[in-house]
mmCIF file of C-alpha atoms in Angstrom:
data_model
loop_
_atom_site.group_PDB
_atom_site.id
_atom_site.type_symbol
_atom_site.label_atom_id
_atom_site.label_comp_id
_atom_site.label_asym_id
_atom_site.label_seq_id
_atom_site.Cartn_x
_atom_site.Cartn_y
_atom_site.Cartn_z
ATOM 1 C CA MET N 16 0.242 0.370 -0.138
ATOM 2 C CA THR N 17 1.283 3.371 -1.028
ATOM 3 C CA THR N 18 0.866 6.331 1.237
ATOM 4 C CA ASN N 19 -0.286 10.183 -0.327
ATOM 5 C CA PRO N 20 2.532 12.552 0.325
ATOM 6 C CA ALA N 21 0.738 14.657 2.080
ATOM 7 C CA ASP N 22 -1.123 11.751 4.362
ATOM 8 C CA ARG N 23 3.164 11.204 5.487
ATOM 9 C CA ALA N 24 3.515 14.691 6.047
ATOM 10 C CA GLU N 25 0.196 15.204 8.178
ATOM 11 C CA VAL N 26 0.989 11.888 10.242
ATOM 12 C CA GLU N 27 4.370 13.416 10.577
ATOM 13 C CA ALA N 28 3.314 16.594 11.669
ATOM 14 C CA LEU N 29 0.744 14.674 13.989
ATOM 15 C CA VAL N 30 3.650 12.624 15.661
ATOM 16 C CA VAL N 31 5.842 15.737 15.841
ATOM 17 C CA GLN N 32 3.103 17.435 17.678
ATOM 18 C CA GLU N 33 2.165 14.868 20.105
ATOM 19 C CA VAL N 34 5.695 14.592 20.891
ATOM 20 C CA GLU N 35 6.323 18.120 21.665
ATOM 21 C CA ARG N 36 3.023 17.885 23.845
ATOM 22 C CA ARG N 37 4.068 14.935 26.005
ATOM 23 C CA VAL N 38 8.128 16.491 26.690
ATOM 24 C CA GLY N 39 6.603 19.783 27.633
ATOM 25 C CA ASP N 40 3.886 17.808 29.883
ATOM 26 C CA LEU N 41 7.294 15.838 31.168
ATOM 27 C CA ARG N 42 9.305 19.329 31.381
ATOM 28 C CA ARG N 43 6.142 20.976 33.735
ATOM 29 C CA GLU N 44 6.597 18.130 36.079
ATOM 30 C CA LEU N 45 10.140 18.034 36.282
ATOM 31 C CA LYS N 46 10.372 21.635 37.019
ATOM 32 C CA GLU N 47 7.303 21.269 39.459
ATOM 33 C CA GLU N 48 10.080 18.534 41.523
ATOM 34 C CA LEU N 49 12.336 20.778 41.192
ATOM 35 C CA ASP N 50 10.874 23.941 42.446
ATOM 36 C CA ALA N 51 9.222 21.445 45.472
ATOM 37 C CA LEU N 52 12.726 20.294 46.210
ATOM 38 C CA ARG N 53 14.546 23.569 46.539
ATOM 39 C CA GLU N 54 11.734 25.049 48.475
ATOM 40 C CA ARG N 55 12.957 21.643 50.910
ATOM 41 C CA THR N 56 16.868 22.234 50.754
ATOM 42 C CA VAL N 57 18.589 24.625 53.257
ATOM 43 C CA GLY N 58 20.863 27.407 51.860
ATOM 44 C CA ASN N 59 25.259 27.235 52.409
ATOM 45 C CA ARG N 60 24.305 29.305 55.453
ATOM 46 C CA VAL N 61 24.996 29.310 59.151
ATOM 47 C CA THR N 62 22.909 31.057 61.852
ATOM 48 C CA VAL N 63 24.489 31.421 65.318
ATOM 49 C CA VAL N 64 21.952 33.751 68.491
ATOM 50 C CA VAL N 65 24.115 34.920 70.904
ATOM 51 C CA PHE N 66 22.717 35.330 73.525
ATOM 52 C CA SER N 67 25.223 34.832 76.241
ATOM 53 C CA GLY N 68 28.147 38.243 76.875
ATOM 54 C CA ASP N 69 30.638 36.490 78.584
ATOM 55 C CA LEU N 70 33.974 36.731 76.732
ATOM 56 C CA ASP N 71 34.373 33.038 76.061
ATOM 57 C CA ARG N 72 31.228 32.146 75.020
ATOM 58 C CA VAL N 73 31.221 35.267 72.610
ATOM 59 C CA THR N 74 34.793 34.684 71.381
ATOM 60 C CA ALA N 75 33.087 30.687 70.516
ATOM 61 C CA ALA N 76 30.870 32.227 68.508
ATOM 62 C CA LEU N 77 33.137 34.537 66.382
ATOM 63 C CA VAL N 78 35.624 31.955 65.922
ATOM 64 C CA ILE N 79 32.712 29.495 64.252
ATOM 65 C CA ALA N 80 31.178 32.305 62.759
ATOM 66 C CA THR N 81 34.693 33.459 60.766
ATOM 67 C CA GLY N 82 35.551 29.871 60.128
ATOM 68 C CA ALA N 83 32.409 28.964 58.430
ATOM 69 C CA ALA N 84 32.897 32.351 56.486
ATOM 70 C CA SER N 85 35.998 31.033 55.494
ATOM 71 C CA MET N 86 34.557 27.998 54.036
ATOM 72 C CA GLY N 87 32.474 30.066 51.917
ATOM 73 C CA LEU N 88 29.465 30.196 53.861
ATOM 74 C CA ALA N 89 26.365 32.713 54.706
ATOM 75 C CA VAL N 90 26.916 33.437 58.573
ATOM 76 C CA SER N 91 24.390 35.288 59.865
ATOM 77 C CA LEU N 92 25.131 36.290 63.976
ATOM 78 C CA PHE N 93 21.534 37.098 66.086
ATOM 79 C CA PHE N 94 22.685 39.449 69.354
ATOM 80 C CA THR N 95 19.996 39.596 71.517
ATOM 81 C CA PHE N 96 19.850 39.959 76.202
ATOM 82 C CA TRP N 97 23.031 39.714 77.158
ATOM 83 C CA GLY N 98 24.417 39.009 73.392
ATOM 84 C CA LEU N 99 23.648 42.728 72.752
ATOM 85 C CA SER N 100 26.619 44.121 75.057
ATOM 86 C CA VAL N 101 29.105 42.392 72.137
ATOM 87 C CA VAL N 102 27.800 44.993 69.786
ATOM 88 C CA LYS N 103 27.475 48.257 71.598
ATOM 89 C CA LYS N 104 29.741 50.583 71.476
ATOM 90 C CA GLU N 105 28.420 53.324 74.613
ATOM 91 C CA ARG N 106 25.964 53.245 77.792
ATOM 92 C CA ARG N 107 24.203 55.792 77.979
ATOM 93 C CA LEU N 108 22.152 56.559 80.797
ATOM 94 C CA ALA N 109 19.981 60.025 79.484
ATOM 95 C CA GLY N 110 16.865 59.497 78.754
ATOM 96 C CA LYS N 111 16.830 55.887 80.253
ATOM 97 C CA ASN N 112 13.848 54.510 83.572
ATOM 98 C CA VAL N 113 14.976 53.651 86.635
ATOM 99 C CA LEU N 114 15.484 49.835 85.580
ATOM 100 C CA GLU N 115 17.007 50.387 81.831
ATOM 101 C CA LYS N 116 19.621 52.784 83.959
ATOM 102 C CA ALA N 117 20.195 49.490 86.072
ATOM 103 C CA PHE N 118 20.552 46.775 83.020
ATOM 104 C CA SER N 119 22.583 49.605 81.896
ATOM 105 C CA VAL N 120 25.275 50.555 84.150
ATOM 106 C CA MET N 121 25.251 46.074 85.400
ATOM 107 C CA THR N 122 26.000 44.851 81.182
ATOM 108 C CA PRO N 123 29.556 45.730 79.593
ATOM 109 C CA ALA N 124 29.769 49.056 77.485
ATOM 110 C CA GLY N 125 30.972 47.125 74.996
ATOM 111 C CA ILE N 126 33.173 44.324 73.300
ATOM 112 C CA GLY N 127 36.043 44.878 75.255
ATOM 113 C CA GLY N 128 34.815 44.642 78.537
ATOM 114 C CA LEU N 129 33.524 41.732 78.734
ATOM 115 C CA GLY N 130 34.122 38.882 81.269
ATOM 116 C CA VAL N 131 34.463 35.365 81.080
ATOM 117 C CA SER N 132 30.896 33.003 82.434
ATOM 118 C CA LYS N 133 33.588 31.311 84.780
ATOM 119 C CA MET N 134 35.928 32.354 87.609
ATOM 120 C CA ASN N 135 35.305 36.675 86.871
ATOM 121 C CA PHE N 136 36.566 37.700 90.188
ATOM 122 C CA ALA N 137 35.708 40.859 89.062
ATOM 123 C CA GLY N 138 37.367 41.128 86.266
ATOM 124 C CA ALA N 139 40.586 38.770 86.479
ATOM 125 C CA GLY N 140 39.129 36.366 84.818
ATOM 126 C CA ALA N 141 38.445 37.640 81.491
ATOM 127 C CA LEU N 142 42.004 39.624 81.912
ATOM 128 C CA MET N 143 43.982 35.831 82.597
ATOM 129 C CA LEU N 144 41.781 34.523 79.166
ATOM 130 C CA ARG N 145 42.788 37.313 77.606
ATOM 131 C CA LYS N 146 47.117 37.281 78.501
ATOM 132 C CA MET N 147 46.724 33.251 77.540
ATOM 133 C CA MET N 148 44.496 33.938 74.317
ATOM 134 C CA LYS N 149 47.340 36.283 73.635
ATOM 135 C CA ASP N 150 50.673 33.854 74.906
ATOM 136 C CA LYS N 151 49.464 31.374 72.488
ATOM 137 C CA ASP N 152 48.889 33.213 69.651
ATOM 138 C CA VAL N 153 45.134 33.496 69.111
ATOM 139 C CA ALA N 154 43.250 35.411 67.959
ATOM 140 C CA SER N 155 41.580 38.163 70.874
ATOM 141 C CA VAL N 156 37.610 39.261 70.650
ATOM 142 C CA GLU N 157 38.184 42.466 69.157
ATOM 143 C CA GLU N 158 39.900 41.093 66.149
ATOM 144 C CA LEU N 159 38.347 38.253 65.825
ATOM 145 C CA PHE N 160 34.780 40.354 65.714
ATOM 146 C CA ALA N 161 36.725 42.925 63.145
ATOM 147 C CA MET N 162 37.644 39.471 60.954
ATOM 148 C CA ALA N 163 33.877 38.996 60.947
ATOM 149 C CA ARG N 164 32.911 41.830 59.882
ATOM 150 C CA GLU N 165 35.350 42.128 56.877
ATOM 151 C CA MET N 166 34.279 38.925 56.103
ATOM 152 C CA GLY N 167 30.899 40.236 55.575
ATOM 153 C CA VAL N 168 28.919 38.061 58.702
ATOM 154 C CA ARG N 169 25.577 39.198 58.475
ATOM 155 C CA MET N 170 24.980 41.260 62.644
ATOM 156 C CA VAL N 171 21.528 41.284 63.281
ATOM 157 C CA ALA N 172 20.686 43.521 67.054
ATOM 158 C CA CYS N 173 16.971 41.717 68.472
ATOM 159 C CA THR N 174 15.061 45.128 68.423
ATOM 160 C CA MET N 175 12.507 43.632 71.852
ATOM 161 C CA THR N 176 15.690 42.842 73.576
ATOM 162 C CA MET N 177 16.361 46.442 72.687
ATOM 163 C CA ASP N 178 13.576 47.905 73.944
ATOM 164 C CA VAL N 179 13.264 45.632 76.931
ATOM 165 C CA MET N 180 16.764 46.318 77.933
ATOM 166 C CA GLY N 181 16.515 50.239 77.315
ATOM 167 C CA VAL N 182 19.437 49.870 74.842
ATOM 168 C CA ARG N 183 19.198 53.072 71.923
ATOM 169 C CA GLU N 184 20.196 52.182 68.394
ATOM 170 C CA GLU N 185 22.496 55.158 68.845
ATOM 171 C CA GLU N 186 24.352 52.821 71.188
ATOM 172 C CA LEU N 187 25.391 50.246 68.332
ATOM 173 C CA ILE N 188 28.167 50.578 66.818
ATOM 174 C CA ASP N 189 27.759 51.336 63.025
ATOM 175 C CA ASP N 190 26.738 49.518 60.285
ATOM 176 C CA ILE N 191 25.009 47.094 63.166
ATOM 177 C CA GLU N 192 21.494 45.344 61.308
ATOM 178 C CA LEU N 193 17.764 45.846 63.383
ATOM 179 C CA GLY N 194 15.817 42.498 63.605
ATOM 180 C CA GLY N 195 13.589 40.645 65.189
ATOM 181 C CA VAL N 196 12.480 36.963 65.409
ATOM 182 C CA ALA N 197 11.421 36.703 62.010
ATOM 183 C CA THR N 198 14.390 38.392 61.234
ATOM 184 C CA TYR N 199 16.885 34.847 62.655
ATOM 185 C CA LEU N 200 14.310 32.528 61.694
ATOM 186 C CA GLY N 201 14.221 33.474 58.083
ATOM 187 C CA ASP N 202 17.743 32.831 58.540
ATOM 188 C CA ALA N 203 17.681 30.096 60.676
ATOM 189 C CA SER N 204 15.185 28.343 58.144
ATOM 190 C CA ASP N 205 17.428 28.765 56.072
ATOM 191 C CA SER N 206 20.622 27.353 57.281
ATOM 192 C CA LYS N 207 23.412 23.929 57.544
ATOM 193 C CA VAL N 208 23.530 24.797 61.112
ATOM 194 C CA THR N 209 22.013 26.630 64.308
ATOM 195 C CA LEU N 210 23.586 27.478 66.608
ATOM 196 C CA PHE N 211 22.072 29.020 70.078
ATOM 197 C CA ILE N 212 25.634 30.988 72.255
#
């Protein structure tokens, strides 16, 4: 049986059309599956809540942050409660109520005033730890903080904690972001590692 060239061309066109339709359907399904997979995959990120204002704990947080940043990971440090002392540049008492003034006086006025979590003996523990770090050629907490900033570590001060403790934005060092729990959760939900120090 011979086929008419017009019939043959029509059949070929129908076959091409059906193949294109099926390939298009498969592409759409594959794209939907990839999009769903991307939503479930975390980013190349580390998020650390810096809750403590202790020298040793802040040093650990900064070592982890700079280490992760040097590995190419995006890093966020979220400073809250006693950790806010790390990002303060000065202590201001003007315009604060009695409790806010008390918190301001009881907490360090910046990273240089942090004490250690154990054996603080009126600041002697921090001096001993700083000397030991220097003797062992370990970067100081101030150097680690500067290094973290140079490496692009995102630093966020918790606005709710600032409000509770009476810390004003002008008391913080420059270029510190302000954010709340949504800021933290946004970074943490996209992180491979989330720590609370």
